[in-house]
Short mmCIF file of C-alpha atoms in Angstrom, two decimals:
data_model
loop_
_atom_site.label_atom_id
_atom_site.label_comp_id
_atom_site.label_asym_id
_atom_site.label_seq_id
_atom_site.Cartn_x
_atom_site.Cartn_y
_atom_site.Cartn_z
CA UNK K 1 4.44 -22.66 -9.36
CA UNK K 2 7.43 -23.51 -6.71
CA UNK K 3 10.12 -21.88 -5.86
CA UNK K 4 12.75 -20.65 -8.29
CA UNK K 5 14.47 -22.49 -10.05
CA UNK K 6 17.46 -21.64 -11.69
CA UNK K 7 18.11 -20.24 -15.22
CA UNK K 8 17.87 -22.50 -18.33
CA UNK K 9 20.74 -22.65 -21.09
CA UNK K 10 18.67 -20.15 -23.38
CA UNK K 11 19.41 -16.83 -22.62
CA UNK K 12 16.84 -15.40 -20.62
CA UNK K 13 14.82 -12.60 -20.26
CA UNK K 14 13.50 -10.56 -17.12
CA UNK K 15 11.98 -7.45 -16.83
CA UNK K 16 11.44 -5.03 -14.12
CA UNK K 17 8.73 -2.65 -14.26
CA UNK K 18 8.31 0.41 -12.46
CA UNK K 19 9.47 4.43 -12.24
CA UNK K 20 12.77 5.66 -12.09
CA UNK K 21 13.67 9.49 -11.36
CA UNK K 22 15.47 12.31 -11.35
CA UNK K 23 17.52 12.22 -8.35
CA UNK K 24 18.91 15.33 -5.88
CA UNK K 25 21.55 14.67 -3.28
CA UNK K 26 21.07 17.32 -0.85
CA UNK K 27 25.07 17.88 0.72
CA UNK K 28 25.93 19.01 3.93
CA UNK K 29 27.27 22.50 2.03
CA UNK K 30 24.00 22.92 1.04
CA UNK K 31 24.49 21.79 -2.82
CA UNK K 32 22.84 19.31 -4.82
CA UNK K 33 24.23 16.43 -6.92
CA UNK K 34 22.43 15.14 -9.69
CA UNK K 35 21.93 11.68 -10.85
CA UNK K 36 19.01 8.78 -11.02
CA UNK K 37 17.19 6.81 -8.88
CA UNK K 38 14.34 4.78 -8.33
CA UNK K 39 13.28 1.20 -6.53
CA UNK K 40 12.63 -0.88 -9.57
CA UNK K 41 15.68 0.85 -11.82
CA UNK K 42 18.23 0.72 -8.96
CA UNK K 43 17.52 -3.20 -8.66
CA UNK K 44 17.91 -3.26 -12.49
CA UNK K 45 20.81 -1.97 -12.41
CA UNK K 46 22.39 -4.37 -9.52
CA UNK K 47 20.47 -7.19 -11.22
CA UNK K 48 22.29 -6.09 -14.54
CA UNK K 49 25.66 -5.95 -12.93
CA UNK K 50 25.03 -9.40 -11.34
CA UNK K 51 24.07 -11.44 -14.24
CA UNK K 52 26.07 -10.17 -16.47
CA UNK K 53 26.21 -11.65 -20.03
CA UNK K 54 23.56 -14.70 -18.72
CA UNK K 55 20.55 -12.89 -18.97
CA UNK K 56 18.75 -9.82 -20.46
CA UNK K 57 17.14 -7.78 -18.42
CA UNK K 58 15.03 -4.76 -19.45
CA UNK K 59 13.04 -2.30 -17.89
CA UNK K 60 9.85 -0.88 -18.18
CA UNK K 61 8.25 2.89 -17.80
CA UNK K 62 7.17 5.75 -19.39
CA UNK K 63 9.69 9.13 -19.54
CA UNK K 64 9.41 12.15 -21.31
CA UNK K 65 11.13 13.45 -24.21
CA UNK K 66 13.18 15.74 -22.21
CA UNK K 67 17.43 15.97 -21.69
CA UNK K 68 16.63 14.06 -18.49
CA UNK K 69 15.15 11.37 -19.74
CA UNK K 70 17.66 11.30 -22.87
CA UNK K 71 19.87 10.77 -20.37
CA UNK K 72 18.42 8.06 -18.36
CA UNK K 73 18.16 6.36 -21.07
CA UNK K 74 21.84 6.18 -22.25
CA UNK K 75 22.61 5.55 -18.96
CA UNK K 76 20.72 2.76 -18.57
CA UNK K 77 22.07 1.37 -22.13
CA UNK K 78 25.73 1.58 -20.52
CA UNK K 79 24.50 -0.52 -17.59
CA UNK K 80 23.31 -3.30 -20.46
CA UNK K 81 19.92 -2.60 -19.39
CA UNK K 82 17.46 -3.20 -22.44
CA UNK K 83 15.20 -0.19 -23.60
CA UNK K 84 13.22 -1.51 -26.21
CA UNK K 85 9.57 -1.01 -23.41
CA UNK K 86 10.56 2.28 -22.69
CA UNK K 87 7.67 5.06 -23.51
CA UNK K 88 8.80 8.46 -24.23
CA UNK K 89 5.96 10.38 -24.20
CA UNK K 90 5.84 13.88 -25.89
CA UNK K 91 5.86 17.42 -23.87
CA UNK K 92 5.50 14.56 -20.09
CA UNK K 93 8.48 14.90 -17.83
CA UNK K 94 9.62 11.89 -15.19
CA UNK K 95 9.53 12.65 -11.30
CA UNK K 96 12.36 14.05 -9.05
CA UNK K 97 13.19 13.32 -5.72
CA UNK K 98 15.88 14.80 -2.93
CA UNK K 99 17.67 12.64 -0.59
CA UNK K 100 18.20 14.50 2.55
CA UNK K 101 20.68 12.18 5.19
CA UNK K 102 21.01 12.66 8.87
CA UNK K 103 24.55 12.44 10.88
CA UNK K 104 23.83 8.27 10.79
CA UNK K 105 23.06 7.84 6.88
CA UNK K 106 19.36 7.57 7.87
CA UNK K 107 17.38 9.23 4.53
CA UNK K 108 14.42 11.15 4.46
CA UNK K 109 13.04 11.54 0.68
CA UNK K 110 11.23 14.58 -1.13
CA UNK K 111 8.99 13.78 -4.10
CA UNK K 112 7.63 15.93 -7.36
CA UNK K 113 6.06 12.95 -8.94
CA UNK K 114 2.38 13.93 -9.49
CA UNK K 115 2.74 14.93 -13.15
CA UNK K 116 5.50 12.12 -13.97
CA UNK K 117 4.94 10.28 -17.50
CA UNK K 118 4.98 6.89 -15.56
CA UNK K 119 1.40 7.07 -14.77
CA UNK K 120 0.39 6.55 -17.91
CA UNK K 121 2.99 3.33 -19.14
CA UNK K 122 -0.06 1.05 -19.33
CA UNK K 123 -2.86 3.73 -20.72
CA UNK K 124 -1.54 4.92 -24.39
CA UNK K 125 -1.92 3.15 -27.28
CA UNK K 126 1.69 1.74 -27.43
CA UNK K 127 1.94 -0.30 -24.05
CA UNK K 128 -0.76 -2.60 -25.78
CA UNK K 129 2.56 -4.64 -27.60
CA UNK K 130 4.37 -3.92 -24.30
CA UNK K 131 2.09 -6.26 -22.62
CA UNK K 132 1.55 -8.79 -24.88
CA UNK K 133 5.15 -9.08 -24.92
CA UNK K 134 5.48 -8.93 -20.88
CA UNK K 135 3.33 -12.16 -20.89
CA UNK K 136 5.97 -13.82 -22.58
CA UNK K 137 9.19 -13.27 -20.19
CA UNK K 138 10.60 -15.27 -18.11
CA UNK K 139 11.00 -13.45 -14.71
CA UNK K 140 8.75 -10.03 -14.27
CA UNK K 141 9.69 -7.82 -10.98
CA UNK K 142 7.57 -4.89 -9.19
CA UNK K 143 6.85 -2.87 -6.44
CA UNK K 144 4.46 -1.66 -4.15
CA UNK K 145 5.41 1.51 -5.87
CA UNK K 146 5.32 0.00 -8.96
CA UNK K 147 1.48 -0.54 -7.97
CA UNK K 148 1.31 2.59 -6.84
CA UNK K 149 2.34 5.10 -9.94
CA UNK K 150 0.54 3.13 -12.15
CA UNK K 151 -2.66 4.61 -11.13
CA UNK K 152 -5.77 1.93 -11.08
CA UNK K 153 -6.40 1.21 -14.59
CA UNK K 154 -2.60 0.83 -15.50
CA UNK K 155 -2.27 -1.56 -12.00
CA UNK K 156 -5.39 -3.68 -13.64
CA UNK K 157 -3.70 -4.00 -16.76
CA UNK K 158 -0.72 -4.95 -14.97
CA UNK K 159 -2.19 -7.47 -12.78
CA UNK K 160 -3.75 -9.29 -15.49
CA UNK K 161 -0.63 -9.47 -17.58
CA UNK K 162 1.38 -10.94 -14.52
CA UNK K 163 -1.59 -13.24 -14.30
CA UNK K 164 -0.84 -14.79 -17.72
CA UNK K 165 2.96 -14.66 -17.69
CA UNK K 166 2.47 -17.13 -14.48
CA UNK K 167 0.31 -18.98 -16.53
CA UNK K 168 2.68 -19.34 -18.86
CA UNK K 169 5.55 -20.50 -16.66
CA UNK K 170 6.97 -17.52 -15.95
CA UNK K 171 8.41 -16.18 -12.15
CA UNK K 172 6.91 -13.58 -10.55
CA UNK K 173 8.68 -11.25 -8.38
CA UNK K 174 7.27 -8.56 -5.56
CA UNK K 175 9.18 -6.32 -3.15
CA UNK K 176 6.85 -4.64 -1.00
CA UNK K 177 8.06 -0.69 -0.79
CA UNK K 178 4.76 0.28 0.92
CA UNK K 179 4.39 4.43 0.42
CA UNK K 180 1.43 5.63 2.19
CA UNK K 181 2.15 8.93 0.39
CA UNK K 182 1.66 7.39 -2.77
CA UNK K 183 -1.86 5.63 -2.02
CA UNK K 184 -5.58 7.79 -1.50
CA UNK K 185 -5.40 5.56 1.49
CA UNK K 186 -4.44 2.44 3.16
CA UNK K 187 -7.43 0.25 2.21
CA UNK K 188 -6.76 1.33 -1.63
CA UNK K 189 -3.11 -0.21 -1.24
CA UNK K 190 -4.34 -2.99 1.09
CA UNK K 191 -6.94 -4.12 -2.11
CA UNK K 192 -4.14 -3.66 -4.72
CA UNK K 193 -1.39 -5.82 -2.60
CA UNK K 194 -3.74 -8.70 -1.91
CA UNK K 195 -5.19 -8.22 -5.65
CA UNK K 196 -1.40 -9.52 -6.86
CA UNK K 197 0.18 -11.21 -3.71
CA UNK K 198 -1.32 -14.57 -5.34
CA UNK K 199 0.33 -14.50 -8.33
CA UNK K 200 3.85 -13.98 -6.62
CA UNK K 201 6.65 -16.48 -6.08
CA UNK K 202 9.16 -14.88 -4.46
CA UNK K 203 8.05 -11.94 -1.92
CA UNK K 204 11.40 -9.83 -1.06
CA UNK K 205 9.24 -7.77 1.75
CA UNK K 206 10.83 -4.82 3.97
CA UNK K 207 9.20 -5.97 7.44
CA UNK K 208 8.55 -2.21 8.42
CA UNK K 209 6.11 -1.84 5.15
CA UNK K 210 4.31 -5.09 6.04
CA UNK K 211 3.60 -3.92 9.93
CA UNK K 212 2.63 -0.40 8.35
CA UNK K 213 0.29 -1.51 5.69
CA UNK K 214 -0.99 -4.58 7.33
CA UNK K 215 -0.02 -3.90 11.26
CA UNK K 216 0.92 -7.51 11.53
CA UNK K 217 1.85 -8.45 15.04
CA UNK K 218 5.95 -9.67 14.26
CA UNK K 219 7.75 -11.58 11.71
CA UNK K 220 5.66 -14.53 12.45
CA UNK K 221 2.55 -13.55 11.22
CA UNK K 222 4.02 -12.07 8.24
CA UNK K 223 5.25 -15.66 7.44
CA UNK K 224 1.67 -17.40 8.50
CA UNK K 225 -0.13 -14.59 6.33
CA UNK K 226 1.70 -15.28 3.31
CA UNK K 227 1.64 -19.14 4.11
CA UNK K 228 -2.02 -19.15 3.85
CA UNK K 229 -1.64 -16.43 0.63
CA UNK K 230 0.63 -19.60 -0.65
CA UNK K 231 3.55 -17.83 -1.26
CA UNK K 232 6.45 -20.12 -2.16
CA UNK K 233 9.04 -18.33 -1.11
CA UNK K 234 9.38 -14.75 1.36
CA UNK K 235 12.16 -13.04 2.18
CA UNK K 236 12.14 -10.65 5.45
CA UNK K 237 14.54 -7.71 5.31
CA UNK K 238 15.24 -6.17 8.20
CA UNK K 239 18.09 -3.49 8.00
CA UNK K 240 20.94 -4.35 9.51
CA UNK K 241 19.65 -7.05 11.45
CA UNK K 242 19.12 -11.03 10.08
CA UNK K 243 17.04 -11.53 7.12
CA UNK K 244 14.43 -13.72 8.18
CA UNK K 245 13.41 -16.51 4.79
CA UNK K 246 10.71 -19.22 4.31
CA UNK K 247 11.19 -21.15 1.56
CA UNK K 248 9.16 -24.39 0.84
CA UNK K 249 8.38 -24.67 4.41
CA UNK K 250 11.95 -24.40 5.98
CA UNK K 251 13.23 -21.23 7.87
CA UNK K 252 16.32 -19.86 7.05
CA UNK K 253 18.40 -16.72 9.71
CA UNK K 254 20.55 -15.18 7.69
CA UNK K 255 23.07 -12.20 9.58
CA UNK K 256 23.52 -9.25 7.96
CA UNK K 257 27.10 -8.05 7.23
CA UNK K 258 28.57 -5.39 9.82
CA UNK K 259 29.78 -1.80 8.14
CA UNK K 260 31.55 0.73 10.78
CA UNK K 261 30.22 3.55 9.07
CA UNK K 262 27.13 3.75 7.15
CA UNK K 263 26.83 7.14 4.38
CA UNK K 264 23.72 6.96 3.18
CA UNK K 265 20.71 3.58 3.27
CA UNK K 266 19.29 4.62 -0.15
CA UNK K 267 18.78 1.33 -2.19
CA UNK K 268 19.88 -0.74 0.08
CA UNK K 269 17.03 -3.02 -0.24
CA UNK K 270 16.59 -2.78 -3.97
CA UNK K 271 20.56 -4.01 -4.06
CA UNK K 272 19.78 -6.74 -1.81
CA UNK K 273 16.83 -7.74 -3.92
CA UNK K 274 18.80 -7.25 -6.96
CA UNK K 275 21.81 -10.03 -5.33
CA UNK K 276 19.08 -12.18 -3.76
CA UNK K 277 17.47 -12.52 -6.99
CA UNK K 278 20.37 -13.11 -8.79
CA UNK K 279 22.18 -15.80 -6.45
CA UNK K 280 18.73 -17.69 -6.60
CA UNK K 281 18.33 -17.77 -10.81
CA UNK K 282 22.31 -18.62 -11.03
CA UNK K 283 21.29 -21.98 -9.40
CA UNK K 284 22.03 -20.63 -5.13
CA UNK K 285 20.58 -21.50 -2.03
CA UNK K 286 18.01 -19.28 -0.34
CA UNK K 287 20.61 -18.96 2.35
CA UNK K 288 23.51 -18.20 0.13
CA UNK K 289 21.59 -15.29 -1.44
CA UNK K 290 20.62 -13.75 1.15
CA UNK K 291 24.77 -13.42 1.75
CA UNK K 292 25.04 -12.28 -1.01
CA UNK K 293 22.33 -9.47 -0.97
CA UNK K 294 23.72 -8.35 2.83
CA UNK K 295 27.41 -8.34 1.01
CA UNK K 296 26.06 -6.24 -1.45
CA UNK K 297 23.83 -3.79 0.73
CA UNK K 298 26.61 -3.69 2.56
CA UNK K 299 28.67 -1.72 0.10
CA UNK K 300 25.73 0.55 -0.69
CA UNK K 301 25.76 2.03 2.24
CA UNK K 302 28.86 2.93 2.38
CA UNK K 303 28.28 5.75 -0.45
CA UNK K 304 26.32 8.35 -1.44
CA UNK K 305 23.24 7.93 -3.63
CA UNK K 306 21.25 4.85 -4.81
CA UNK K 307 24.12 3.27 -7.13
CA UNK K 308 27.33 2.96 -6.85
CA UNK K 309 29.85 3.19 -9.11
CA UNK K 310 30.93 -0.04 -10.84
CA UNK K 311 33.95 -2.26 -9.81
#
């Protein structure tokens, strides 16, 4: 497998695969606003937006059948977002989490997540179809979250199904969101990352997760570690300085775009994967999609919460 390539004249399909929750915005009065949130949704959602009518893009998890997740649901449905994998198991709930933002927009997160519904998408009876049908999509995105939730017989059934949606031409796609919350320790997360890295094409890696989970030196031997992985193509984000991209052996420095006052950071690496990801299957250069991820981080930040509204 190669880099990506851009989308074919069939319609295609992509799924992204991971947890999304019940979000609390935690105001400066001391009130709470309400919404959704989660890595692999938010970039759904962005993704969604993006593409438009030229793809389908679903998601994958496991909810409840609670008001909340009623409610995620339809929301999702208005963003276009297909629903058809989505679990909803009886009496489960999905997690919360509370944003708390200092004076500069910097986030801190809460999480009630234990008990979430998530952790068992690839353990009931029903997510056998699921995954026979996974094998057959064209693009399938996760996280190190993703990973995470799934607990270590859903991430082995995962793994495998990745394996044979590669096999079967498919484009694998991995953004790092390293947790150490989320993980009964490092080594446990350090197997399950280099148990998929392999099967990847297109790493979208946050280079604070990579030096926390595998204390790599700089962005240099990030890029040699993955070289030797094989890794086609790796993307560096790095806040609000250049993104940092090796792609077939040439290095691309791409500048991040300047905002005078940033709100809140929430999602603004899932929205950069999201345009990234995007720019690259709509037939754009590594360099031009990185533009157009920092152009639409950019705008994140500039308001509360992990989506904003649409244009």
């Amino acid at each position: 497998m190669t880099t990506l390539s851009p989308l074919g004249p069939n319609t295609p399909r992509i799924a992204l695969i991971g947890e999304c929750m019940i979000e609390l915005q935690h105001r400066a009065d001391g009130s709470l606003q309400q919404s959704f949130g989660g890595d692999t949704l938010n970039t759904a959602v962005y993704l969604s937006r993006a593409l438009g009518d030229k793809a389908q893009v679903d998601y994958v998890t496991a909810l409840g059948d609670d008001s909340f997740s009623d409610a995620m649901c339809q929301s999702w449905a208005e963003e276009g977002i297909g629903l058809e994998w989505v679990q909803r198991l009886p009496g489960r709930l999905p997690g919360l989490y509370c944003i708390q933002t200092d004076a500069n927009g910097e986030r801190r997160f809460l999480y009630w997540r234990n008990e979430a519904a998530v952790r068992d998408c690839f353990t009931t009876p029903a997510a056998e179809p699921i995954l026979a049908a996974l094998a057959d999509y064209d693009v399938l995105y996760f996280s190190g979250i993703t990973l995470a939730v799934l607990g270590a017989k859903g991430r082995e059934r995962l793994i495998q199904t990745l394996i044979e949606a590669r096999q079967r031409d498919a484009r694998i796609v991995f953004d790092n969101n390293y947790r150490p919350r989320l993980w009964a320790s490092q080594e446990e997360a350090r197997a399950a990352y280099r148990s998929v890295l392999p099967h990847v094409d297109l790493a979208l890696l946050t280079v604070d997760d990579e030096q926390a989970l595998f204390h790599f030196a700089d962005c240099d031997a990030v890029f040699e570690a993955y070289a030797q992985i094989g890794t086609p193509e790796v993307v560096l984000k790095r806040g609000a300085e250049a993104c940092l991209i090796r792609c077939d052996g040439e290095a691309f420095e791409v500048p991040a775009q300047k905002v005078e006052k940033v709100v809140d950071t929430t999602a603004a690496g899932d929205s950069f994967s999201a345009a990234y990801l995007a720019r690259r299957l709509l037939g754009g250069s590594p360099a031009e999609a990185a533009e157009a991820g920092h152009w639409l981080a950019s705008k994140v930040i500039q308001v509360p919460g992990a989506l904003i509204p649409k244009e």
